[in-house]
Amino acid sequence: SLLALARAYVGFAFEHPALWSLIFERPRPGQLPPAYSVRVEQLFALVEHELRRLASVRTAAEIHAAAQALWAG
């Protein structure tokens, strides 16, 4: 569920502050490595999937925009 994903996200940040900081707070020069981009896309797809379950009447574009907003924090 979306709530479970949120709890896991926050739990990771609290349990591994150095890793969380490395992932989200450090500037990354140039392009991301392909493997990293694939993992981000997979995680983003999980968020979209959960949003689709909660708001099935919304369009794909609306779901994508909502997922982007959640992902951005």
mmCIF file of N, CA and C in Angstrom:
data_model
loop_
_atom_site.group_PDB
_atom_site.id
_atom_site.type_symbol
_atom_site.label_atom_id
_atom_site.label_comp_id
_atom_site.label_asym_id
_atom_site.label_seq_id
_atom_site.Cartn_x
_atom_site.Cartn_y
_atom_site.Cartn_z
ATOM 1 N N SER A 1 0.833 -1.185 0.000
ATOM 2 C CA SER A 1 0.000 0.000 0.000
ATOM 3 C C SER A 1 0.879 1.250 0.000
ATOM 4 N N LEU A 2 0.276 2.369 -0.316
ATOM 5 C CA LEU A 2 1.004 3.632 -0.340
ATOM 6 C C LEU A 2 1.550 3.960 1.050
ATOM 7 N N LEU A 3 0.775 3.673 2.069
ATOM 8 C CA LEU A 3 1.215 3.922 3.438
ATOM 9 C C LEU A 3 2.421 3.059 3.788
ATOM 10 N N ALA A 4 2.421 1.815 3.362
ATOM 11 C CA ALA A 4 3.559 0.923 3.611
ATOM 12 C C ALA A 4 4.808 1.426 2.904
ATOM 13 N N LEU A 5 4.657 1.915 1.680
ATOM 14 C CA LEU A 5 5.806 2.480 0.959
ATOM 15 C C LEU A 5 6.355 3.702 1.689
ATOM 16 N N ALA A 6 5.456 4.554 2.167
ATOM 17 C CA ALA A 6 5.880 5.757 2.887
ATOM 18 C C ALA A 6 6.606 5.389 4.175
ATOM 19 N N ARG A 7 6.086 4.414 4.902
ATOM 20 C CA ARG A 7 6.740 3.987 6.143
ATOM 21 C C ARG A 7 8.122 3.400 5.865
ATOM 22 N N ALA A 8 8.239 2.614 4.818
ATOM 23 C CA ALA A 8 9.534 2.038 4.456
ATOM 24 C C ALA A 8 10.527 3.135 4.071
ATOM 25 N N TYR A 9 10.068 4.123 3.343
ATOM 26 C CA TYR A 9 10.907 5.247 2.913
ATOM 27 C C TYR A 9 11.434 6.010 4.123
ATOM 28 N N VAL A 10 10.533 6.368 5.036
ATOM 29 C CA VAL A 10 10.920 7.118 6.231
ATOM 30 C C VAL A 10 11.777 6.243 7.147
ATOM 31 N N GLY A 11 11.412 4.970 7.261
ATOM 32 C CA GLY A 11 12.202 4.057 8.079
ATOM 33 C C GLY A 11 13.628 3.941 7.583
ATOM 34 N N PHE A 12 13.803 3.848 6.277
ATOM 35 C CA PHE A 12 15.141 3.787 5.698
ATOM 36 C C PHE A 12 15.920 5.053 6.035
ATOM 37 N N ALA A 13 15.287 6.198 5.912
ATOM 38 C CA ALA A 13 15.963 7.465 6.197
ATOM 39 C C ALA A 13 16.432 7.532 7.649
ATOM 40 N N PHE A 14 15.598 7.062 8.567
ATOM 41 C CA PHE A 14 15.979 7.081 9.987
ATOM 42 C C PHE A 14 17.029 6.027 10.331
ATOM 43 N N GLU A 15 16.928 4.857 9.729
ATOM 44 C CA GLU A 15 17.848 3.771 10.035
ATOM 45 C C GLU A 15 19.199 3.919 9.347
ATOM 46 N N HIS A 16 19.217 4.605 8.209
ATOM 47 C CA HIS A 16 20.452 4.742 7.418
ATOM 48 C C HIS A 16 20.643 6.198 6.974
ATOM 49 N N PRO A 17 20.830 7.116 7.924
ATOM 50 C CA PRO A 17 20.898 8.531 7.543
ATOM 51 C C PRO A 17 22.036 8.852 6.573
ATOM 52 N N ALA A 18 23.169 8.170 6.714
ATOM 53 C CA ALA A 18 24.289 8.449 5.810
ATOM 54 C C ALA A 18 23.963 8.023 4.381
ATOM 55 N N LEU A 19 23.327 6.849 4.230
ATOM 56 C CA LEU A 19 22.947 6.396 2.886
ATOM 57 C C LEU A 19 21.870 7.287 2.286
ATOM 58 N N TRP A 20 20.887 7.653 3.102
ATOM 59 C CA TRP A 20 19.821 8.537 2.621
ATOM 60 C C TRP A 20 20.423 9.853 2.143
ATOM 61 N N SER A 21 21.340 10.382 2.927
ATOM 62 C CA SER A 21 22.002 11.632 2.560
ATOM 63 C C SER A 21 22.769 11.476 1.246
ATOM 64 N N LEU A 22 23.463 10.369 1.112
ATOM 65 C CA LEU A 22 24.223 10.109 -0.111
ATOM 66 C C LEU A 22 23.312 10.065 -1.321
ATOM 67 N N ILE A 23 22.150 9.448 -1.172
ATOM 68 C CA ILE A 23 21.223 9.292 -2.292
ATOM 69 C C ILE A 23 20.545 10.607 -2.648
ATOM 70 N N PHE A 24 20.100 11.365 -1.639
ATOM 71 C CA PHE A 24 19.218 12.490 -1.902
ATOM 72 C C PHE A 24 19.812 13.878 -1.682
ATOM 73 N N GLU A 25 20.898 13.994 -0.953
ATOM 74 C CA GLU A 25 21.381 15.324 -0.622
ATOM 75 C C GLU A 25 22.670 15.723 -1.332
ATOM 76 N N ARG A 26 23.316 14.809 -1.961
ATOM 77 C CA ARG A 26 24.575 15.128 -2.636
ATOM 78 C C ARG A 26 24.315 15.449 -4.105
ATOM 79 N N PRO A 27 24.900 16.518 -4.605
ATOM 80 C CA PRO A 27 24.743 16.785 -6.048
ATOM 81 C C PRO A 27 25.430 15.690 -6.858
ATOM 82 N N ARG A 28 24.804 15.323 -7.949
ATOM 83 C CA ARG A 28 25.360 14.299 -8.828
ATOM 84 C C ARG A 28 25.767 14.946 -10.146
ATOM 85 N N PRO A 29 27.043 14.997 -10.415
ATOM 86 C CA PRO A 29 27.475 15.579 -11.688
ATOM 87 C C PRO A 29 27.109 14.686 -12.862
ATOM 88 N N GLY A 30 26.687 15.307 -13.923
ATOM 89 C CA GLY A 30 26.396 14.556 -15.143
ATOM 90 C C GLY A 30 25.200 13.636 -15.019
ATOM 91 N N GLN A 31 25.177 12.625 -15.856
ATOM 92 C CA GLN A 31 24.067 11.673 -15.909
ATOM 93 C C GLN A 31 24.202 10.603 -14.839
ATOM 94 N N LEU A 32 23.060 10.081 -14.432
ATOM 95 C CA LEU A 32 23.059 8.975 -13.476
ATOM 96 C C LEU A 32 23.467 7.691 -14.185
ATOM 97 N N PRO A 33 24.099 6.779 -13.461
ATOM 98 C CA PRO A 33 24.409 5.476 -14.067
ATOM 99 C C PRO A 33 23.111 4.775 -14.485
ATOM 100 N N PRO A 34 23.122 4.036 -15.581
ATOM 101 C CA PRO A 34 21.912 3.366 -16.056
ATOM 102 C C PRO A 34 21.246 2.484 -14.991
ATOM 103 N N ALA A 35 22.028 1.757 -14.213
ATOM 104 C CA ALA A 35 21.442 0.880 -13.198
ATOM 105 C C ALA A 35 20.679 1.686 -12.155
ATOM 106 N N TYR A 36 21.184 2.847 -11.803
ATOM 107 C CA TYR A 36 20.505 3.714 -10.837
ATOM 108 C C TYR A 36 19.192 4.217 -11.420
ATOM 109 N N SER A 37 19.230 4.642 -12.660
ATOM 110 C CA SER A 37 18.023 5.141 -13.321
ATOM 111 C C SER A 37 16.946 4.066 -13.398
ATOM 112 N N VAL A 38 17.342 2.829 -13.671
ATOM 113 C CA VAL A 38 16.387 1.724 -13.739
ATOM 114 C C VAL A 38 15.737 1.512 -12.377
ATOM 115 N N ARG A 39 16.517 1.540 -11.299
ATOM 116 C CA ARG A 39 15.970 1.348 -9.951
ATOM 117 C C ARG A 39 15.001 2.473 -9.591
ATOM 118 N N VAL A 40 15.343 3.704 -9.939
ATOM 119 C CA VAL A 40 14.454 4.828 -9.659
ATOM 120 C C VAL A 40 13.140 4.644 -10.412
ATOM 121 N N GLU A 41 13.208 4.247 -11.666
ATOM 122 C CA GLU A 41 11.994 4.014 -12.456
ATOM 123 C C GLU A 41 11.140 2.904 -11.839
ATOM 124 N N GLN A 42 11.775 1.852 -11.330
ATOM 125 C CA GLN A 42 11.029 0.758 -10.702
ATOM 126 C C GLN A 42 10.326 1.240 -9.430
ATOM 127 N N LEU A 43 11.010 2.018 -8.631
ATOM 128 C CA LEU A 43 10.406 2.548 -7.406
ATOM 129 C C LEU A 43 9.271 3.507 -7.728
ATOM 130 N N PHE A 44 9.488 4.332 -8.728
ATOM 131 C CA PHE A 44 8.459 5.280 -9.156
ATOM 132 C C PHE A 44 7.220 4.533 -9.648
ATOM 133 N N ALA A 45 7.427 3.432 -10.344
ATOM 134 C CA ALA A 45 6.309 2.618 -10.839
ATOM 135 C C ALA A 45 5.496 2.047 -9.675
ATOM 136 N N LEU A 46 6.162 1.705 -8.574
ATOM 137 C CA LEU A 46 5.435 1.222 -7.393
ATOM 138 C C LEU A 46 4.515 2.304 -6.839
ATOM 139 N N VAL A 47 5.018 3.529 -6.789
ATOM 140 C CA VAL A 47 4.195 4.646 -6.301
ATOM 141 C C VAL A 47 3.002 4.852 -7.233
ATOM 142 N N GLU A 48 3.240 4.852 -8.532
ATOM 143 C CA GLU A 48 2.139 5.012 -9.491
ATOM 144 C C GLU A 48 1.112 3.884 -9.352
ATOM 145 N N HIS A 49 1.583 2.675 -9.159
ATOM 146 C CA HIS A 49 0.674 1.531 -9.007
ATOM 147 C C HIS A 49 -0.254 1.729 -7.804
ATOM 148 N N GLU A 50 0.316 2.138 -6.695
ATOM 149 C CA GLU A 50 -0.491 2.345 -5.490
ATOM 150 C C GLU A 50 -1.467 3.504 -5.673
ATOM 151 N N LEU A 51 -1.032 4.548 -6.342
ATOM 152 C CA LEU A 51 -1.938 5.675 -6.598
ATOM 153 C C LEU A 51 -3.084 5.259 -7.516
ATOM 154 N N ARG A 52 -2.779 4.424 -8.511
ATOM 155 C CA ARG A 52 -3.814 3.936 -9.417
ATOM 156 C C ARG A 52 -4.879 3.141 -8.659
ATOM 157 N N ARG A 53 -4.444 2.375 -7.667
ATOM 158 C CA ARG A 53 -5.387 1.604 -6.846
ATOM 159 C C ARG A 53 -6.294 2.526 -6.048
ATOM 160 N N LEU A 54 -5.741 3.651 -5.579
ATOM 161 C CA LEU A 54 -6.517 4.585 -4.754
ATOM 162 C C LEU A 54 -7.403 5.510 -5.580
ATOM 163 N N ALA A 55 -6.991 5.789 -6.799
ATOM 164 C CA ALA A 55 -7.708 6.773 -7.623
ATOM 165 C C ALA A 55 -7.869 6.238 -9.039
ATOM 166 N N SER A 56 -8.577 5.145 -9.166
ATOM 167 C CA SER A 56 -8.692 4.475 -10.460
ATOM 168 C C SER A 56 -9.430 5.295 -11.512
ATOM 169 N N VAL A 57 -10.173 6.322 -11.099
ATOM 170 C CA VAL A 57 -10.897 7.144 -12.073
ATOM 171 C C VAL A 57 -10.001 8.221 -12.697
ATOM 172 N N ARG A 58 -8.795 8.364 -12.190
ATOM 173 C CA ARG A 58 -7.874 9.385 -12.710
ATOM 174 C C ARG A 58 -7.170 8.895 -13.968
ATOM 175 N N THR A 59 -6.770 9.844 -14.807
ATOM 176 C CA THR A 59 -6.049 9.496 -16.032
ATOM 177 C C THR A 59 -4.608 9.116 -15.698
ATOM 178 N N ALA A 60 -3.958 8.473 -16.659
ATOM 179 C CA ALA A 60 -2.553 8.105 -16.476
ATOM 180 C C ALA A 60 -1.695 9.340 -16.225
ATOM 181 N N ALA A 61 -2.008 10.436 -16.918
ATOM 182 C CA ALA A 61 -1.244 11.674 -16.734
ATOM 183 C C ALA A 61 -1.430 12.233 -15.320
ATOM 184 N N GLU A 62 -2.658 12.151 -14.797
ATOM 185 C CA GLU A 62 -2.913 12.633 -13.438
ATOM 186 C C GLU A 62 -2.191 11.774 -12.398
ATOM 187 N N ILE A 63 -2.201 10.473 -12.620
ATOM 188 C CA ILE A 63 -1.503 9.562 -11.713
ATOM 189 C C ILE A 63 -0.008 9.848 -11.749
ATOM 190 N N HIS A 64 0.524 10.025 -12.925
ATOM 191 C CA HIS A 64 1.953 10.313 -13.078
ATOM 192 C C HIS A 64 2.310 11.628 -12.372
ATOM 193 N N ALA A 65 1.499 12.662 -12.549
ATOM 194 C CA ALA A 65 1.760 13.952 -11.911
ATOM 195 C C ALA A 65 1.683 13.829 -10.391
ATOM 196 N N ALA A 66 0.729 13.071 -9.879
ATOM 197 C CA ALA A 66 0.610 12.885 -8.434
ATOM 198 C C ALA A 66 1.807 12.107 -7.896
ATOM 199 N N ALA A 67 2.245 11.108 -8.636
ATOM 200 C CA ALA A 67 3.421 10.341 -8.209
ATOM 201 C C ALA A 67 4.672 11.220 -8.185
ATOM 202 N N GLN A 68 4.797 12.080 -9.179
ATOM 203 C CA GLN A 68 5.924 13.008 -9.201
ATOM 204 C C GLN A 68 5.897 13.935 -8.002
ATOM 205 N N ALA A 69 4.714 14.427 -7.657
ATOM 206 C CA ALA A 69 4.584 15.317 -6.508
ATOM 207 C C ALA A 69 4.962 14.591 -5.215
ATOM 208 N N LEU A 70 4.505 13.358 -5.053
ATOM 209 C CA LEU A 70 4.861 12.590 -3.865
ATOM 210 C C LEU A 70 6.359 12.296 -3.829
ATOM 211 N N TRP A 71 6.902 11.923 -4.960
ATOM 212 C CA TRP A 71 8.325 11.580 -5.050
ATOM 213 C C TRP A 71 9.186 12.795 -4.702
ATOM 214 N N ALA A 72 8.751 13.974 -5.125
ATOM 215 C CA ALA A 72 9.528 15.204 -4.884
ATOM 216 C C ALA A 72 9.463 15.639 -3.425
ATOM 217 N N GLY A 73 8.457 15.139 -2.712
ATOM 218 C CA GLY A 73 8.340 15.470 -1.290
ATOM 219 C C GLY A 73 7.644 16.758 -1.117
#
